[in-house]
Coordinates of C-alpha atoms in Angstrom, one line a residue:
M1 CA 9.5 -20.8 -13.0
P2 CA 6.2 -18.9 -13.2
L3 CA 4.4 -18.3 -9.9
P4 CA 1.0 -19.8 -9.2
Q5 CA -1.6 -17.7 -11.0
I6 CA -3.8 -17.1 -8.0
L7 CA -4.9 -13.7 -9.1
V8 CA -5.9 -14.5 -12.7
G9 CA -9.1 -12.7 -13.6
K10 CA -8.5 -10.0 -10.9
V11 CA -8.1 -6.3 -11.6
A12 CA -5.9 -4.4 -9.2
A13 CA -5.3 -0.6 -8.9
I14 CA -2.4 0.8 -6.8
T15 CA -1.7 4.4 -6.0
G16 CA 1.9 5.5 -5.8
G17 CA 2.9 2.3 -7.7
L18 CA 5.9 3.5 -9.6
T19 CA 8.4 3.2 -6.8
G20 CA 9.1 1.4 -3.5
I21 CA 6.4 -0.7 -1.9
G22 CA 3.7 0.2 -4.5
R23 CA 6.0 -0.9 -7.3
A24 CA 6.8 -4.2 -5.6
I25 CA 3.2 -5.0 -5.0
A26 CA 2.2 -4.1 -8.6
L27 CA 4.9 -6.4 -10.1
E28 CA 3.9 -9.2 -7.7
Y29 CA 0.3 -8.9 -8.7
L30 CA 1.3 -9.2 -12.3
R31 CA 3.4 -12.3 -11.6
H32 CA 0.3 -13.9 -10.1
G33 CA -1.8 -13.2 -13.1
A34 CA -3.7 -10.0 -12.2
K35 CA -4.3 -7.0 -14.5
V36 CA -2.8 -3.9 -12.9
A37 CA -3.3 -0.2 -13.0
V38 CA -0.7 2.0 -11.4
N39 CA -1.1 5.6 -10.4
H40 CA 1.9 7.9 -10.3
L41 CA 2.4 11.6 -9.8
G42 CA 3.6 12.4 -13.3
G43 CA 6.3 14.7 -14.6
P44 CA 9.5 14.5 -16.7
K45 CA 11.6 13.3 -13.7
E46 CA 9.6 10.0 -13.7
E47 CA 10.4 9.0 -17.3
P48 CA 13.4 6.8 -16.2
L49 CA 11.1 5.1 -13.6
I50 CA 8.4 4.5 -16.2
E51 CA 10.9 3.0 -18.6
A52 CA 12.2 0.7 -15.9
M53 CA 8.7 -0.3 -14.8
R54 CA 7.6 -1.1 -18.4
K55 CA 10.8 -3.2 -18.8
D56 CA 10.1 -5.3 -15.7
V57 CA 6.4 -5.7 -16.7
S58 CA 7.5 -7.0 -20.1
E59 CA 9.9 -9.5 -18.5
I60 CA 7.1 -10.8 -16.2
I61 CA 4.7 -11.2 -19.0
R62 CA 7.2 -13.1 -21.1
S63 CA 8.1 -15.3 -18.2
N64 CA 4.4 -16.2 -17.9
S65 CA 4.5 -17.4 -21.5
H66 CA 2.7 -14.4 -22.9
S67 CA 3.8 -12.0 -25.7
D68 CA 5.0 -8.5 -25.1
S69 CA 2.0 -7.3 -27.0
E70 CA -0.1 -8.4 -24.1
Q71 CA 1.4 -5.7 -21.8
S72 CA -1.2 -3.1 -22.9
S73 CA -4.0 -5.5 -22.0
R74 CA -2.7 -6.3 -18.5
F75 CA -0.9 -3.1 -17.4
I76 CA -1.6 0.6 -17.5
L77 CA -0.1 3.7 -16.0
V78 CA -2.2 6.7 -14.9
A79 CA -0.7 10.0 -13.8
G80 CA -2.3 12.1 -11.1
D81 CA -1.8 13.8 -7.8
V82 CA -3.7 12.0 -5.1
T83 CA -4.0 15.2 -3.0
Q84 CA -6.7 16.2 -5.5
P85 CA -10.0 14.3 -4.9
E86 CA -10.7 14.0 -8.6
T87 CA -7.5 12.0 -9.1
G88 CA -8.9 8.9 -7.3
R89 CA -12.1 9.0 -9.4
D90 CA -10.1 9.4 -12.6
F91 CA -7.7 6.6 -11.7
V92 CA -10.5 4.2 -10.9
S93 CA -12.4 5.2 -14.0
K94 CA -9.4 4.5 -16.3
A95 CA -8.7 1.2 -14.6
V96 CA -12.3 0.1 -15.2
E97 CA -12.3 1.4 -18.7
A98 CA -9.2 -0.6 -19.5
F99 CA -10.0 -3.8 -17.6
G100 CA -13.8 -3.9 -17.0
R101 CA -14.0 -3.9 -13.2
L102 CA -12.0 -3.4 -10.0
D103 CA -11.3 -6.2 -7.6
V104 CA -8.3 -5.0 -5.6
F105 CA -7.4 -1.5 -4.5
V106 CA -4.1 -0.6 -2.7
S107 CA -3.9 2.8 -1.2
N108 CA -0.1 3.2 -1.0
A109 CA 0.8 6.8 -2.2
G110 CA 2.6 8.7 0.6
V111 CA 5.3 11.0 1.6
C112 CA 7.7 11.0 4.6
K113 CA 10.1 13.8 5.2
F114 CA 11.9 13.4 8.6
E115 CA 11.8 16.6 10.6
E116 CA 12.1 17.7 14.2
F117 CA 8.7 18.4 15.8
L118 CA 9.8 21.9 16.8
E119 CA 10.7 22.6 13.2
V120 CA 7.6 21.3 11.4
D121 CA 5.9 24.2 9.5
P122 CA 2.3 24.4 8.1
P123 CA 3.3 23.6 4.5
L124 CA 5.1 20.4 5.5
L125 CA 2.2 19.3 7.8
G126 CA -0.4 20.2 5.2
H127 CA 1.3 18.4 2.3
T128 CA 1.8 15.3 4.5
I129 CA -1.8 15.1 5.6
N130 CA -3.2 15.9 2.1
T131 CA -1.1 13.1 0.6
N132 CA -1.1 10.4 3.2
L133 CA -4.5 10.7 4.7
S134 CA -6.8 12.9 2.6
G135 CA -5.4 11.3 -0.6
A136 CA -6.0 7.8 0.8
F137 CA -9.5 8.7 1.8
W138 CA -10.6 10.1 -1.6
A139 CA -9.0 7.3 -3.6
T140 CA -10.4 4.6 -1.3
Q141 CA -13.8 6.2 -1.6
A142 CA -13.6 6.1 -5.4
A143 CA -12.6 2.5 -5.4
A144 CA -15.3 1.6 -2.9
R145 CA -18.0 3.3 -5.0
Q146 CA -16.9 1.2 -8.0
M147 CA -16.8 -2.1 -6.0
A148 CA -20.0 -1.5 -4.2
L149 CA -22.3 0.2 -6.7
A150 CA -21.0 0.0 -10.2
Q151 CA -20.1 -3.7 -10.9
S152 CA -21.7 -7.1 -10.7
P153 CA -21.1 -9.0 -8.6
P154 CA -20.1 -6.3 -6.1
G155 CA -17.2 -6.7 -3.7
G156 CA -13.4 -6.6 -3.6
S157 CA -10.4 -6.1 -1.4
I158 CA -9.1 -2.7 -0.2
I159 CA -5.6 -2.6 1.4
G160 CA -4.3 0.5 3.1
I161 CA -0.5 0.8 3.5
S162 CA -0.1 2.3 7.0
S163 CA 3.0 2.0 9.1
I164 CA 4.2 0.5 12.3
S165 CA 4.8 4.0 13.5
A166 CA 1.1 4.4 13.6
L167 CA 1.3 2.3 16.8
V168 CA 4.6 3.3 18.3
G169 CA 5.3 6.9 17.1
G170 CA 8.5 8.4 15.8
G171 CA 10.5 11.4 17.1
Q172 CA 11.1 13.0 13.7
Q173 CA 7.7 11.8 12.3
T174 CA 5.2 13.8 14.4
H175 CA 3.6 15.1 11.2
Y176 CA 3.7 11.7 9.5
T177 CA 2.7 9.2 12.2
P178 CA -0.8 10.7 12.7
T179 CA -1.5 10.3 9.0
K180 CA -0.6 6.6 9.1
A181 CA -2.7 6.1 12.2
G182 CA -5.5 7.7 10.2
V183 CA -5.0 5.2 7.4
L184 CA -5.2 2.4 9.9
S185 CA -8.4 3.8 11.4
L186 CA -9.8 4.4 7.9
M187 CA -9.4 0.8 7.0
Q188 CA -11.0 -0.3 10.3
S189 CA -14.0 2.0 9.7
C190 CA -14.3 1.1 6.0
A191 CA -14.3 -2.6 7.0
V192 CA -17.4 -1.9 9.0
A193 CA -19.0 0.4 6.4
L194 CA -18.4 -1.7 3.4
G195 CA -18.7 -5.3 4.6
K196 CA -22.4 -5.4 3.5
Y197 CA -21.1 -5.0 -0.1
G198 CA -18.7 -7.8 0.2
I199 CA -15.7 -5.5 0.4
R200 CA -12.8 -6.6 2.7
C201 CA -10.7 -3.8 4.1
N202 CA -7.4 -4.4 5.8
A203 CA -4.1 -2.6 6.6
L204 CA -0.4 -3.5 6.3
L205 CA 1.9 -1.8 8.8
P206 CA 5.5 -2.1 7.6
G207 CA 8.4 -1.3 9.8
T208 CA 11.5 0.3 8.3
I209 CA 11.5 -0.5 4.6
R210 CA 14.4 0.7 2.5
T211 CA 12.8 2.9 -0.2
Q212 CA 13.5 6.2 -1.9
L213 CA 11.7 8.0 1.0
N214 CA 14.5 7.1 3.5
D215 CA 17.5 6.6 1.3
E216 CA 19.2 9.7 2.7
D217 CA 18.7 8.6 6.3
M218 CA 19.6 4.9 5.7
S219 CA 22.8 5.9 3.9
D220 CA 24.1 7.0 7.2
P221 CA 25.9 4.0 8.7
V222 CA 25.1 5.0 12.3
K223 CA 21.4 5.4 11.6
R224 CA 21.3 2.2 9.5
S225 CA 23.1 0.2 12.2
Y226 CA 20.7 1.5 14.9
M227 CA 17.6 0.6 12.9
E228 CA 18.9 -2.9 12.0
G229 CA 19.7 -3.5 15.6
R230 CA 16.1 -3.0 16.5
I231 CA 14.8 -5.5 14.0
P232 CA 14.7 -9.2 15.1
L233 CA 15.8 -10.3 11.6
G234 CA 18.8 -8.0 11.7
R235 CA 18.1 -6.3 8.4
L236 CA 16.0 -3.5 6.9
G237 CA 12.9 -4.5 5.1
Q238 CA 12.8 -4.4 1.3
P239 CA 9.8 -3.5 -0.8
P240 CA 9.2 -7.1 -2.0
D241 CA 8.8 -8.1 1.7
L242 CA 5.4 -6.3 1.5
A243 CA 4.3 -8.0 -1.8
G244 CA 3.5 -11.4 -0.3
P245 CA 1.1 -10.1 2.4
A246 CA -0.5 -7.9 -0.3
V247 CA -1.1 -10.9 -2.5
F248 CA -2.5 -12.8 0.4
L249 CA -5.0 -10.0 1.1
A250 CA -5.9 -9.7 -2.6
S251 CA -6.8 -13.4 -3.0
E252 CA -10.3 -14.4 -2.0
E253 CA -9.1 -18.0 -1.8
L254 CA -6.4 -17.1 0.8
S255 CA -8.1 -14.3 2.7
G256 CA -11.8 -14.4 1.9
Y257 CA -12.8 -14.1 5.5
V258 CA -10.1 -11.7 6.6
V259 CA -11.6 -8.3 7.5
S260 CA -10.3 -5.3 9.5
I261 CA -7.0 -7.1 10.2
I262 CA -3.7 -5.3 11.1
I263 CA -0.6 -7.0 9.8
P264 CA 2.6 -5.5 11.3
L265 CA 5.7 -6.4 9.3
L266 CA 9.3 -6.4 10.5
F267 CA 8.2 -5.0 13.9
Y268 CA 11.2 -3.8 15.9
V269 CA 11.9 -4.3 19.5
C270 CA 11.2 -1.1 21.4
G271 CA 11.5 -2.1 25.0
K272 CA 9.2 -3.7 27.7
G273 CA 6.9 -0.7 27.9
V274 CA 5.9 -0.8 24.3
L275 CA 5.6 -4.6 24.2
M276 CA 3.2 -4.4 27.2
W277 CA 1.2 -1.7 25.4
M278 CA 1.1 -3.9 22.3
D279 CA -0.3 -6.7 24.5
R280 CA -3.1 -4.4 25.7
L281 CA -3.8 -3.5 22.1
E282 CA -4.1 -7.1 21.1
R283 CA -6.7 -7.7 23.8
R284 CA -8.6 -4.6 22.9
Y285 CA -8.9 -5.4 19.3
W286 CA -9.2 -9.2 19.5
W287 CA -12.9 -9.1 18.6
M288 CA -12.1 -7.4 15.3
G289 CA -9.7 -10.2 14.3
V290 CA -6.5 -8.2 14.6
L291 CA -3.4 -10.2 14.0
L292 CA -0.4 -9.2 16.1

């Protein structure tokens, strides 16, 4: 049965949307009736992923009682490296060229290589920062310029995919967690800066989600069991677990007055000290409408 078409008439653009969380969000937006532009890195290794994505898009469009020929009018792929500032501008430009405007932007592209703090070298740190934080900044700015200054009426929803590790840290993620804390802070500041244009900015903070980024680690039974034991639901998250919250934040009907909110997903139990710290965090940010 087709899902309620609560995003009909909306145009969404998602960076890093060919795999993992971004892919799940892109497909769910399509199921709910949105037109979707997906950014991906590019290169011959991605051809199987592109083929699989187009197949799933076709199935969604058919299930919504549309013809396959409508795929080109509802979905596009745009290659580009988000570490380059011009990539965000080009991506937004192509989305608007194809669909006329931009209503929802999801800054999702990211990398995460686990490494001991004492072993992190400049290339690894630089690449992680340039992808996860600088890339998010430039792409978000491009989307915001379109939403604020180049369409009528102005406005839209910007969603930053941060991480629960932005709040609690990670022993082998000392180069990664600061970038995700930066994404969280970016969304909070953008919410203040862009509210006057009718642009809502929020962040999703997933816990451990099984994606291609952690397949190697999660294939280790000991590591997997350890992580599952820290999650109240007793299982790792899957990319579709992020899709529902992303639909919620994309919909004006459901979240039209939701701004600068932090939504942790699948938060794991880390002990009394961290839970007390989270309680202080809740009180500190209560005035901003933080949901914990």
